[in-house]
């Protein structure tokens, strides 16, 4: 057993406490819950892909309650305008009849934002949201408003009903730190879901962390040590996804149209630090990098037609790359 | 935040111990590798002898092995950080040890507390791990190879000692074994052979027919080899009778004791018309006075010799006597006047005794040219083409020659080269299977094949054409794909 570091183990215990609270409502989806918490503590955003009805909204709502954070939800539709997200100037009339413009904040001014079916909005609206995600500021007229930390956007995509949708461009997909796949629950999990639905009272969620503690966890994650060989391993993974000539990555040259950007390596290291903290370690291991390779890189590589013709998915390519990239030493 | 312990004694000592153990294992492995290389050179020397593997070459192999081992040690010896990573991997420490080792000398700063806690956790996790557990002694492949090579070298040395009377490393081991099988000692440079040569005992020769013509006689006045005198022949036979014959019908005779005397005496015998092989003091083989040979046994012996010569030639080794015999057969001098294969065996022995081949020349020049052209079939088998009456077509009298069995194919290839393809086709027509392409000359030719009745079943087919909708997400790729196809087609 490793030595109990008060700071580290406190962080570990705090994160475990949040997980326990979330799992009192959300059945299963262990990897999704860990991924969302990881993105929250790493300061990024997460893209979820799954069919409707798998508990994505419930997950984020429960997380907001457990963390004592504000929560908003936006259902993206083709007629959704940027002002509907960011806010707009409205005219106020005082009792004396004087009129003034006032910025009415949109639903983006929150801590946890669920952008449901983001691919149904127009690119203009998507860009407005993604700009706010990257800069964490909203500009209206000549005034810039900062979004309060922590700020997490959990966008969802429905892989079905692609007609009339606007798939996110690659440049905007790169803004998401992780892409998580929400799978169907197993039989036991489905049984638990049905039983909980039949219960008369919904489980009570208590706030186990507050905003200050979450920011403290973020700072602790930033101090987690990353050894050079672990960092080099993350870089090797990212380079292996790039179909550049002159490198021994035949798999990428065959199936990958565009490889991961440097943001992929940043995401691996950032999320690796949080994962190490979750496991009670103060250093990142190669196992952390390998565990995060799929959610951190699957949306950063664009496959070519040959991959689609051969029914190869991004995960298939990444798993093969993980097999090819040898562990140092 | 507390300051770090700059020494990190426990962590450093563990990594140092692991590094020392790994380096020791690597050095031991490479020592065995160098030993294996050196033993390989020794085995090569024992097999091929110093004739083909000189001592400086063997020493060079040993030096190269040592140099390669030194290079491999320096190339594969990891640094301490890599050793720490390896220890992490083997102990399942999730890179704790290597991370702590890397940050042991980190400058003081904000992360001092984190580094100290991480180091303590790493040392605590690796407390139960020892270098012996992390890097256990494993059986090394190079050690087994070295052991096998030591055994092989001992066996080879024992074989040489057992076979040779005077142990020398000059001749190759196969030739020594061959000589031992045939009752002669391989030649040693500057050392006369004392091993008996194989001769046919005329007294035991019962296979020779009664009407066998006598041995060819030399023409008067020619420079021929003199036959043996009767008392010397008796002496030779007596000496040969003292030695137990190794092969039925063969009598070994000491060579160097009679070689000097036989030289002059053979000259006298040659003037009397007695035909026999001559030697210049080191001639090994002498014919019996009666000149009758067991042709059947000798033919078998020749075939055996030819087979072993072919084997040696395949192994890219010099034949025992083929080159000497070829060089001794002077054109136009009636070289076929040595009728027996025993003469060829004698030439073989003589040529090994005398590298200049002078004795063989003397024996061939001593015969009468063209006198016994029709009787030299057996002797011709040893050289392949020195017989006057059997040189046409390059056929060998022996069935154990290297060119046996492929004559038909060679002729077919010659015909093919000359454009007579129809003959090639006719020869192979029975074996043709499948599609055949026949290249012919411009002349009109015809080819016929047997009629084959073939039934091909047919059935009506039907299909349904459906329009497959391309999903919206793939339309871009489909369009790009077909655009790329169009560009390629242009």
GROMACS .gro file of C-alpha atoms in nm, chain B residues 52-443:
model
  392
  381UNK     CA    1   4.181  -2.401  -4.504
  382UNK     CA    2   4.158  -2.225  -4.170
  383UNK     CA    3   4.499  -2.095  -4.081
  384UNK     CA    4   4.579  -2.024  -3.724
  385UNK     CA    5   4.587  -1.646  -3.780
  386UNK     CA    6   4.238  -1.667  -3.922
  387UNK     CA    7   4.116  -1.860  -3.620
  388UNK     CA    8   4.278  -1.605  -3.391
  389UNK     CA    9   4.111  -1.331  -3.593
  390UNK     CA   10   3.773  -1.495  -3.538
  391UNK     CA   11   3.838  -1.505  -3.165
  392UNK     CA   12   3.936  -1.140  -3.163
  393UNK     CA   13   3.629  -1.047  -3.366
  394UNK     CA   14   3.407  -1.232  -3.121
  395UNK     CA   15   3.558  -1.050  -2.827
  396UNK     CA   16   3.522  -0.716  -3.002
  397UNK     CA   17   3.161  -0.786  -3.095
  398UNK     CA   18   3.081  -0.886  -2.737
  399UNK     CA   19   3.236  -0.566  -2.607
  400UNK     CA   20   3.035  -0.364  -2.856
  401UNK     CA   21   2.713  -0.542  -2.764
  402UNK     CA   22   2.768  -0.479  -2.395
  403UNK     CA   23   2.812  -0.109  -2.452
  404UNK     CA   24   2.519  -0.096  -2.690
  405UNK     CA   25   2.265  -0.286  -2.482
  406UNK     CA   26   2.361  -0.178  -2.133
  407UNK     CA   27   2.077   0.055  -2.031
  408UNK     CA   28   2.121   0.363  -1.819
  409UNK     CA   29   1.990   0.379  -1.467
  410UNK     CA   30   1.670   0.557  -1.560
  411UNK     CA   31   1.587   0.280  -1.805
  412UNK     CA   32   1.671   0.022  -1.540
  413UNK     CA   33   1.425   0.196  -1.308
  414UNK     CA   34   1.159   0.176  -1.580
  415UNK     CA   35   1.232  -0.192  -1.625
  416UNK     CA   36   1.205  -0.246  -1.252
  417UNK     CA   37   0.872  -0.064  -1.253
  418UNK     CA   38   0.748  -0.287  -1.528
  419UNK     CA   39   0.855  -0.607  -1.358
  420UNK     CA   40   0.740  -0.512  -1.012
  421UNK     CA   41   0.412  -0.359  -1.128
  422UNK     CA   42   0.492  -0.023  -0.970
  423UNK     CA   43   0.315   0.184  -1.238
  424UNK     CA   44   0.625   0.395  -1.314
  425UNK     CA   45   0.660   0.504  -0.953
  426UNK     CA   46   1.027   0.413  -0.919
  427UNK     CA   47   1.137   0.567  -1.247
  428UNK     CA   48   0.945   0.887  -1.183
  429UNK     CA   49   1.095   0.921  -0.838
  430UNK     CA   50   1.441   0.848  -0.974
  431UNK     CA   51   1.401   1.109  -1.244
  432UNK     CA   52   1.283   1.378  -1.003
  433UNK     CA   53   1.537   1.295  -0.731
  434UNK     CA   54   1.754   1.588  -0.827
  435UNK     CA   55   1.475   1.826  -0.915
  436UNK     CA   56   1.535   2.184  -0.805
  437UNK     CA   57   1.348   2.308  -0.505
  438UNK     CA   58   1.024   2.469  -0.592
  439UNK     CA   59   0.657   2.454  -0.556
  440UNK     CA   60   0.637   2.083  -0.627
  441UNK     CA   61   0.883   1.979  -0.357
  442UNK     CA   62   0.610   1.837  -0.143
  443UNK     CA   63   0.464   1.639  -0.426
  444UNK     CA   64   0.804   1.504  -0.523
  445UNK     CA   65   0.880   1.402  -0.165
  446UNK     CA   66   0.548   1.228  -0.123
  447UNK     CA   67   0.586   1.057  -0.454
  448UNK     CA   68   0.934   0.938  -0.366
  449UNK     CA   69   0.819   0.805  -0.032
  450UNK     CA   70   0.535   0.623  -0.201
  451UNK     CA   71   0.774   0.476  -0.456
  452UNK     CA   72   1.021   0.362  -0.192
  453UNK     CA   73   0.741   0.216   0.012
  454UNK     CA   74   0.601   0.031  -0.288
  455UNK     CA   75   0.941  -0.105  -0.384
  456UNK     CA   76   1.033  -0.204  -0.029
  457UNK     CA   77   0.961  -0.569  -0.087
  458UNK     CA   78   1.133  -0.574  -0.422
  459UNK     CA   79   1.493  -0.684  -0.444
  460UNK     CA   80   1.726  -0.685  -0.743
  461UNK     CA   81   1.731  -1.063  -0.732
  462UNK     CA   82   1.354  -1.073  -0.766
  463UNK     CA   83   1.334  -0.804  -1.029
  464UNK     CA   84   1.617  -0.941  -1.240
  465UNK     CA   85   1.638  -1.313  -1.170
  466UNK     CA   86   1.908  -1.524  -1.321
  467UNK     CA   87   1.770  -1.676  -1.635
  468UNK     CA   88   1.928  -1.955  -1.841
  469UNK     CA   89   2.111  -1.786  -2.120
  470UNK     CA   90   2.105  -1.909  -2.472
  471UNK     CA   91   2.466  -1.816  -2.534
  472UNK     CA   92   2.573  -2.032  -2.241
  473UNK     CA   93   2.405  -2.336  -2.393
  474UNK     CA   94   2.561  -2.261  -2.729
  475UNK     CA   95   2.903  -2.232  -2.571
  476UNK     CA   96   2.855  -2.562  -2.391
  477UNK     CA   97   2.755  -2.733  -2.713
  478UNK     CA   98   3.053  -2.587  -2.893
  479UNK     CA   99   3.289  -2.702  -2.617
  480UNK     CA  100   3.151  -3.052  -2.658
  481UNK     CA  101   3.182  -3.035  -3.034
  482UNK     CA  102   3.540  -2.914  -3.012
  483UNK     CA  103   3.630  -3.195  -2.776
  484UNK     CA  104   3.469  -3.453  -3.000
  485UNK     CA  105   3.646  -3.321  -3.307
  486UNK     CA  106   3.978  -3.315  -3.128
  487UNK     CA  107   3.921  -3.669  -3.004
  488UNK     CA  108   3.842  -3.787  -3.355
  489UNK     CA  109   4.159  -3.634  -3.486
  490UNK     CA  110   4.367  -3.790  -3.211
  491UNK     CA  111   4.203  -4.126  -3.261
  492UNK     CA  112   4.239  -4.132  -3.637
  493UNK     CA  113   4.582  -3.979  -3.677
  494UNK     CA  114   4.899  -4.143  -3.561
  495UNK     CA  115   5.092  -3.824  -3.571
  496UNK     CA  116   4.844  -3.563  -3.460
  497UNK     CA  117   4.846  -3.267  -3.690
  498UNK     CA  118   4.591  -3.001  -3.767
  499UNK     CA  119   4.693  -2.939  -4.122
  500UNK     CA  120   4.466  -3.169  -4.329
  501UNK     CA  121   4.089  -3.136  -4.314
  502UNK     CA  122   3.906  -3.387  -4.105
  503UNK     CA  123   3.694  -3.535  -4.390
  504UNK     CA  124   4.002  -3.625  -4.585
  505UNK     CA  125   4.150  -3.786  -4.277
  506UNK     CA  126   3.837  -3.992  -4.227
  507UNK     CA  127   3.832  -4.090  -4.594
  508UNK     CA  128   4.191  -4.193  -4.579
  509UNK     CA  129   4.122  -4.391  -4.267
  510UNK     CA  130   3.835  -4.568  -4.437
  511UNK     CA  131   4.049  -4.658  -4.738
  512UNK     CA  132   4.351  -4.746  -4.531
  513UNK     CA  133   4.579  -4.458  -4.615
  514UNK     CA  134   4.695  -4.162  -4.422
  515UNK     CA  135   4.631  -3.818  -4.556
  516UNK     CA  136   4.936  -3.642  -4.679
  517UNK     CA  137   5.118  -3.416  -4.448
  518UNK     CA  138   5.335  -3.146  -4.588
  519UNK     CA  139   5.697  -3.241  -4.549
  520UNK     CA  140   5.616  -3.572  -4.386
  521UNK     CA  141   5.626  -3.894  -4.585
  522UNK     CA  142   5.336  -4.122  -4.543
  523UNK     CA  143   5.382  -4.455  -4.375
  524UNK     CA  144   5.031  -4.578  -4.423
  525UNK     CA  145   4.982  -4.874  -4.652
  526UNK     CA  146   4.823  -4.826  -4.986
  527UNK     CA  147   4.545  -5.035  -5.120
  528UNK     CA  148   4.636  -5.289  -5.376
  529UNK     CA  149   4.464  -5.578  -5.530
  530UNK     CA  150   4.602  -5.903  -5.425
  531UNK     CA  151   4.654  -6.099  -5.741
  532UNK     CA  152   4.664  -6.420  -5.547
  533UNK     CA  153   4.311  -6.366  -5.423
  534UNK     CA  154   4.188  -6.241  -5.751
  535UNK     CA  155   3.953  -6.506  -5.869
  536UNK     CA  156   3.717  -6.291  -6.066
  537UNK     CA  157   3.960  -6.229  -6.346
  538UNK     CA  158   3.886  -6.455  -6.637
  539UNK     CA  159   4.150  -6.697  -6.756
  540UNK     CA  160   4.161  -6.547  -7.104
  541UNK     CA  161   4.226  -6.199  -6.970
  542UNK     CA  162   4.491  -6.040  -7.183
  543UNK     CA  163   4.816  -5.969  -7.015
  544UNK     CA  164   4.911  -5.628  -6.898
  545UNK     CA  165   5.015  -5.393  -7.172
  546UNK     CA  166   5.374  -5.388  -7.254
  547UNK     CA  167   5.582  -5.092  -7.331
  548UNK     CA  168   5.734  -5.054  -7.668
  549UNK     CA  169   6.105  -5.122  -7.683
  550UNK     CA  170   6.312  -4.813  -7.686
  551UNK     CA  171   6.054  -4.594  -7.521
  552UNK     CA  172   6.098  -4.421  -7.195
  553UNK     CA  173   5.877  -4.648  -7.000
  554UNK     CA  174   5.854  -4.750  -6.645
  555UNK     CA  175   6.046  -5.061  -6.566
  556UNK     CA  176   5.852  -5.344  -6.414
  557UNK     CA  177   5.938  -5.485  -6.083
  558UNK     CA  178   6.192  -5.747  -6.035
  559UNK     CA  179   6.073  -6.074  -5.913
  560UNK     CA  180   6.247  -6.060  -5.578
  561UNK     CA  181   6.119  -5.714  -5.510
  562UNK     CA  182   5.772  -5.816  -5.602
  563UNK     CA  183   5.800  -6.099  -5.360
  564UNK     CA  184   5.926  -5.863  -5.100
  565UNK     CA  185   5.639  -5.632  -5.162
  566UNK     CA  186   5.392  -5.911  -5.146
  567UNK     CA  187   5.547  -6.043  -4.829
  568UNK     CA  188   5.534  -5.701  -4.668
  569UNK     CA  189   5.182  -5.659  -4.783
  570UNK     CA  190   5.086  -5.997  -4.652
  571UNK     CA  191   5.207  -5.894  -4.306
  572UNK     CA  192   4.956  -5.615  -4.299
  573UNK     CA  193   4.598  -5.728  -4.255
  574UNK     CA  194   4.400  -5.634  -4.563
  575UNK     CA  195   4.137  -5.374  -4.485
  576UNK     CA  196   3.928  -5.452  -4.789
  577UNK     CA  197   3.876  -5.785  -4.939
  578UNK     CA  198   4.110  -5.820  -5.231
  579UNK     CA  199   4.332  -5.534  -5.122
  580UNK     CA  200   4.680  -5.563  -4.979
  581UNK     CA  201   4.836  -5.263  -4.815
  582UNK     CA  202   5.199  -5.205  -4.894
  583UNK     CA  203   5.432  -4.964  -4.719
  584UNK     CA  204   5.514  -4.692  -4.960
  585UNK     CA  205   5.821  -4.505  -4.859
  586UNK     CA  206   6.027  -4.814  -4.794
  587UNK     CA  207   6.006  -4.933  -5.151
  588UNK     CA  208   5.957  -4.613  -5.331
  589UNK     CA  209   6.322  -4.537  -5.379
  590UNK     CA  210   6.414  -4.881  -5.494
  591UNK     CA  211   6.121  -4.924  -5.721
  592UNK     CA  212   6.208  -4.619  -5.921
  593UNK     CA  213   6.509  -4.771  -6.087
  594UNK     CA  214   6.377  -5.119  -6.092
  595UNK     CA  215   6.062  -5.017  -6.267
  596UNK     CA  216   6.270  -4.867  -6.539
  597UNK     CA  217   6.436  -5.198  -6.599
  598UNK     CA  218   6.112  -5.380  -6.600
  599UNK     CA  219   5.973  -5.134  -6.848
  600UNK     CA  220   6.248  -5.213  -7.087
  601UNK     CA  221   6.142  -5.575  -7.072
  602UNK     CA  222   5.796  -5.496  -7.179
  603UNK     CA  223   5.646  -5.525  -6.832
  604UNK     CA  224   5.388  -5.260  -6.785
  605UNK     CA  225   5.322  -5.107  -6.443
  606UNK     CA  226   5.284  -4.784  -6.265
  607UNK     CA  227   5.596  -4.593  -6.194
  608UNK     CA  228   5.680  -4.356  -5.916
  609UNK     CA  229   5.968  -4.130  -5.840
  610UNK     CA  230   6.040  -4.240  -5.490
  611UNK     CA  231   5.704  -4.163  -5.338
  612UNK     CA  232   5.485  -4.366  -5.566
  613UNK     CA  233   5.232  -4.544  -5.357
  614UNK     CA  234   5.075  -4.803  -5.581
  615UNK     CA  235   5.243  -5.086  -5.755
  616UNK     CA  236   5.077  -5.343  -5.973
  617UNK     CA  237   5.125  -5.707  -5.905
  618UNK     CA  238   5.362  -5.885  -6.134
  619UNK     CA  239   5.092  -6.077  -6.306
  620UNK     CA  240   4.906  -5.758  -6.397
  621UNK     CA  241   4.567  -5.913  -6.343
  622UNK     CA  242   4.307  -5.721  -6.158
  623UNK     CA  243   3.975  -5.790  -6.015
  624UNK     CA  244   3.789  -5.553  -6.240
  625UNK     CA  245   3.459  -5.598  -6.073
  626UNK     CA  246   3.584  -5.517  -5.726
  627UNK     CA  247   3.795  -5.240  -5.864
  628UNK     CA  248   3.496  -5.093  -6.041
  629UNK     CA  249   3.308  -5.085  -5.713
  630UNK     CA  250   3.603  -4.924  -5.549
  631UNK     CA  251   3.621  -4.666  -5.823
  632UNK     CA  252   3.255  -4.589  -5.784
  633UNK     CA  253   3.301  -4.541  -5.415
  634UNK     CA  254   3.593  -4.314  -5.475
  635UNK     CA  255   3.404  -4.121  -5.735
  636UNK     CA  256   3.112  -4.077  -5.499
  637UNK     CA  257   3.333  -3.946  -5.224
  638UNK     CA  258   3.507  -3.716  -5.467
  639UNK     CA  259   3.172  -3.579  -5.574
  640UNK     CA  260   3.079  -3.529  -5.214
  641UNK     CA  261   3.400  -3.341  -5.149
  642UNK     CA  262   3.350  -3.131  -5.458
  643UNK     CA  263   3.001  -3.050  -5.340
  644UNK     CA  264   3.149  -2.938  -5.012
  645UNK     CA  265   3.382  -2.717  -5.214
  646UNK     CA  266   3.681  -2.911  -5.105
  647UNK     CA  267   3.961  -3.021  -5.319
  648UNK     CA  268   3.936  -3.365  -5.454
  649UNK     CA  269   4.191  -3.613  -5.348
  650UNK     CA  270   4.342  -3.687  -5.681
  651UNK     CA  271   4.130  -3.559  -5.966
  652UNK     CA  272   4.336  -3.251  -6.031
  653UNK     CA  273   4.658  -3.444  -6.003
  654UNK     CA  274   4.535  -3.711  -6.238
  655UNK     CA  275   4.416  -3.456  -6.489
  656UNK     CA  276   4.743  -3.277  -6.481
  657UNK     CA  277   4.938  -3.598  -6.521
  658UNK     CA  278   4.747  -3.709  -6.827
  659UNK     CA  279   4.947  -3.544  -7.097
  660UNK     CA  280   4.777  -3.510  -7.434
  661UNK     CA  281   4.909  -3.730  -7.710
  662UNK     CA  282   5.122  -3.941  -7.486
  663UNK     CA  283   4.891  -4.235  -7.474
  664UNK     CA  284   4.761  -4.158  -7.134
  665UNK     CA  285   4.517  -4.442  -7.144
  666UNK     CA  286   4.775  -4.706  -7.113
  667UNK     CA  287   4.713  -4.748  -6.741
  668UNK     CA  288   4.447  -5.010  -6.740
  669UNK     CA  289   4.362  -5.060  -6.379
  670UNK     CA  290   4.184  -4.849  -6.127
  671UNK     CA  291   4.450  -4.946  -5.880
  672UNK     CA  292   4.679  -4.733  -6.087
  673UNK     CA  293   4.443  -4.447  -6.043
  674UNK     CA  294   4.442  -4.513  -5.673
  675UNK     CA  295   4.817  -4.519  -5.681
  676UNK     CA  296   4.816  -4.192  -5.865
  677UNK     CA  297   4.591  -4.055  -5.602
  678UNK     CA  298   4.828  -4.156  -5.331
  679UNK     CA  299   5.124  -4.041  -5.527
  680UNK     CA  300   4.976  -3.708  -5.606
  681UNK     CA  301   4.912  -3.646  -5.242
  682UNK     CA  302   5.257  -3.751  -5.149
  683UNK     CA  303   5.408  -3.535  -5.418
  684UNK     CA  304   5.225  -3.208  -5.465
  685UNK     CA  305   5.407  -3.144  -5.792
  686UNK     CA  306   5.258  -3.454  -5.942
  687UNK     CA  307   5.585  -3.575  -6.073
  688UNK     CA  308   5.530  -3.935  -5.985
  689UNK     CA  309   5.204  -3.946  -6.167
  690UNK     CA  310   5.366  -3.793  -6.471
  691UNK     CA  311   5.632  -4.053  -6.461
  692UNK     CA  312   5.382  -4.334  -6.447
  693UNK     CA  313   5.184  -4.199  -6.736
  694UNK     CA  314   5.479  -4.127  -6.950
  695UNK     CA  315   5.613  -4.473  -6.891
  696UNK     CA  316   5.328  -4.636  -7.077
  697UNK     CA  317   5.310  -4.699  -7.448
  698UNK     CA  318   5.094  -4.441  -7.620
  699UNK     CA  319   4.789  -4.581  -7.783
  700UNK     CA  320   4.884  -4.935  -7.720
  701UNK     CA  321   4.595  -5.032  -7.501
  702UNK     CA  322   4.326  -4.800  -7.612
  703UNK     CA  323   4.052  -5.053  -7.586
  704UNK     CA  324   4.127  -5.168  -7.239
  705UNK     CA  325   4.106  -4.847  -7.051
  706UNK     CA  326   3.737  -4.827  -6.974
  707UNK     CA  327   3.783  -4.883  -6.608
  708UNK     CA  328   4.065  -4.638  -6.576
  709UNK     CA  329   3.871  -4.384  -6.771
  710UNK     CA  330   3.600  -4.391  -6.516
  711UNK     CA  331   3.817  -4.216  -6.265
  712UNK     CA  332   3.901  -3.922  -6.481
  713UNK     CA  333   3.595  -3.914  -6.696
  714UNK     CA  334   3.741  -3.840  -7.037
  715UNK     CA  335   4.091  -3.973  -7.067
  716UNK     CA  336   3.994  -4.293  -7.242
  717UNK     CA  337   4.049  -4.290  -7.615
  718UNK     CA  338   3.761  -4.511  -7.708
  719UNK     CA  339   3.501  -4.361  -7.477
  720UNK     CA  340   3.541  -3.990  -7.497
  721UNK     CA  341   3.263  -3.931  -7.745
  722UNK     CA  342   2.954  -3.769  -7.601
  723UNK     CA  343   3.118  -3.711  -7.270
  724UNK     CA  344   2.974  -4.028  -7.125
  725UNK     CA  345   3.133  -4.182  -6.826
  726UNK     CA  346   3.181  -4.547  -6.791
  727UNK     CA  347   3.099  -4.530  -6.425
  728UNK     CA  348   2.739  -4.506  -6.318
  729UNK     CA  349   2.830  -4.308  -6.008
  730UNK     CA  350   2.948  -4.000  -6.187
  731UNK     CA  351   2.823  -3.652  -6.120
  732UNK     CA  352   2.661  -3.619  -6.461
  733UNK     CA  353   2.462  -3.937  -6.446
  734UNK     CA  354   2.089  -3.922  -6.480
  735UNK     CA  355   2.057  -3.587  -6.652
  736UNK     CA  356   2.177  -3.682  -6.997
  737UNK     CA  357   1.835  -3.688  -7.149
  738UNK     CA  358   1.745  -3.358  -7.000
  739UNK     CA  359   2.073  -3.208  -7.114
  740UNK     CA  360   2.013  -3.330  -7.466
  741UNK     CA  361   1.665  -3.191  -7.458
  742UNK     CA  362   1.797  -2.855  -7.350
  743UNK     CA  363   2.050  -2.860  -7.628
  744UNK     CA  364   1.774  -2.930  -7.875
  745UNK     CA  365   1.576  -2.652  -7.726
  746UNK     CA  366   1.869  -2.421  -7.764
  747UNK     CA  367   1.904  -2.514  -8.129
  748UNK     CA  368   1.541  -2.443  -8.196
  749UNK     CA  369   1.425  -2.798  -8.241
  750UNK     CA  370   1.138  -2.745  -8.012
  751UNK     CA  371   0.920  -3.006  -8.167
  752UNK     CA  372   1.144  -3.276  -8.034
  753UNK     CA  373   1.133  -3.126  -7.693
  754UNK     CA  374   0.759  -3.110  -7.724
  755UNK     CA  375   0.736  -3.467  -7.838
  756UNK     CA  376   0.946  -3.586  -7.551
  757UNK     CA  377   0.740  -3.409  -7.299
  758UNK     CA  378   0.403  -3.437  -7.464
  759UNK     CA  379   0.291  -3.718  -7.242
  760UNK     CA  380   0.343  -3.521  -6.929
  761UNK     CA  381   0.187  -3.194  -7.031
  762UNK     CA  382  -0.084  -3.086  -6.792
  763UNK     CA  383  -0.276  -2.764  -6.805
  764UNK     CA  384  -0.212  -2.476  -7.039
  765UNK     CA  385   0.093  -2.504  -7.258
  766UNK     CA  386   0.261  -2.235  -7.458
  767UNK     CA  387   0.481  -2.364  -7.739
  768UNK     CA  388   0.729  -2.135  -7.905
  769UNK     CA  389   0.825  -2.252  -8.253
  770UNK     CA  390   1.031  -2.128  -8.538
  771UNK     CA  391   0.881  -1.956  -8.839
  772UNK     CA  392   0.845  -2.285  -9.020
   0.00000   0.00000   0.00000
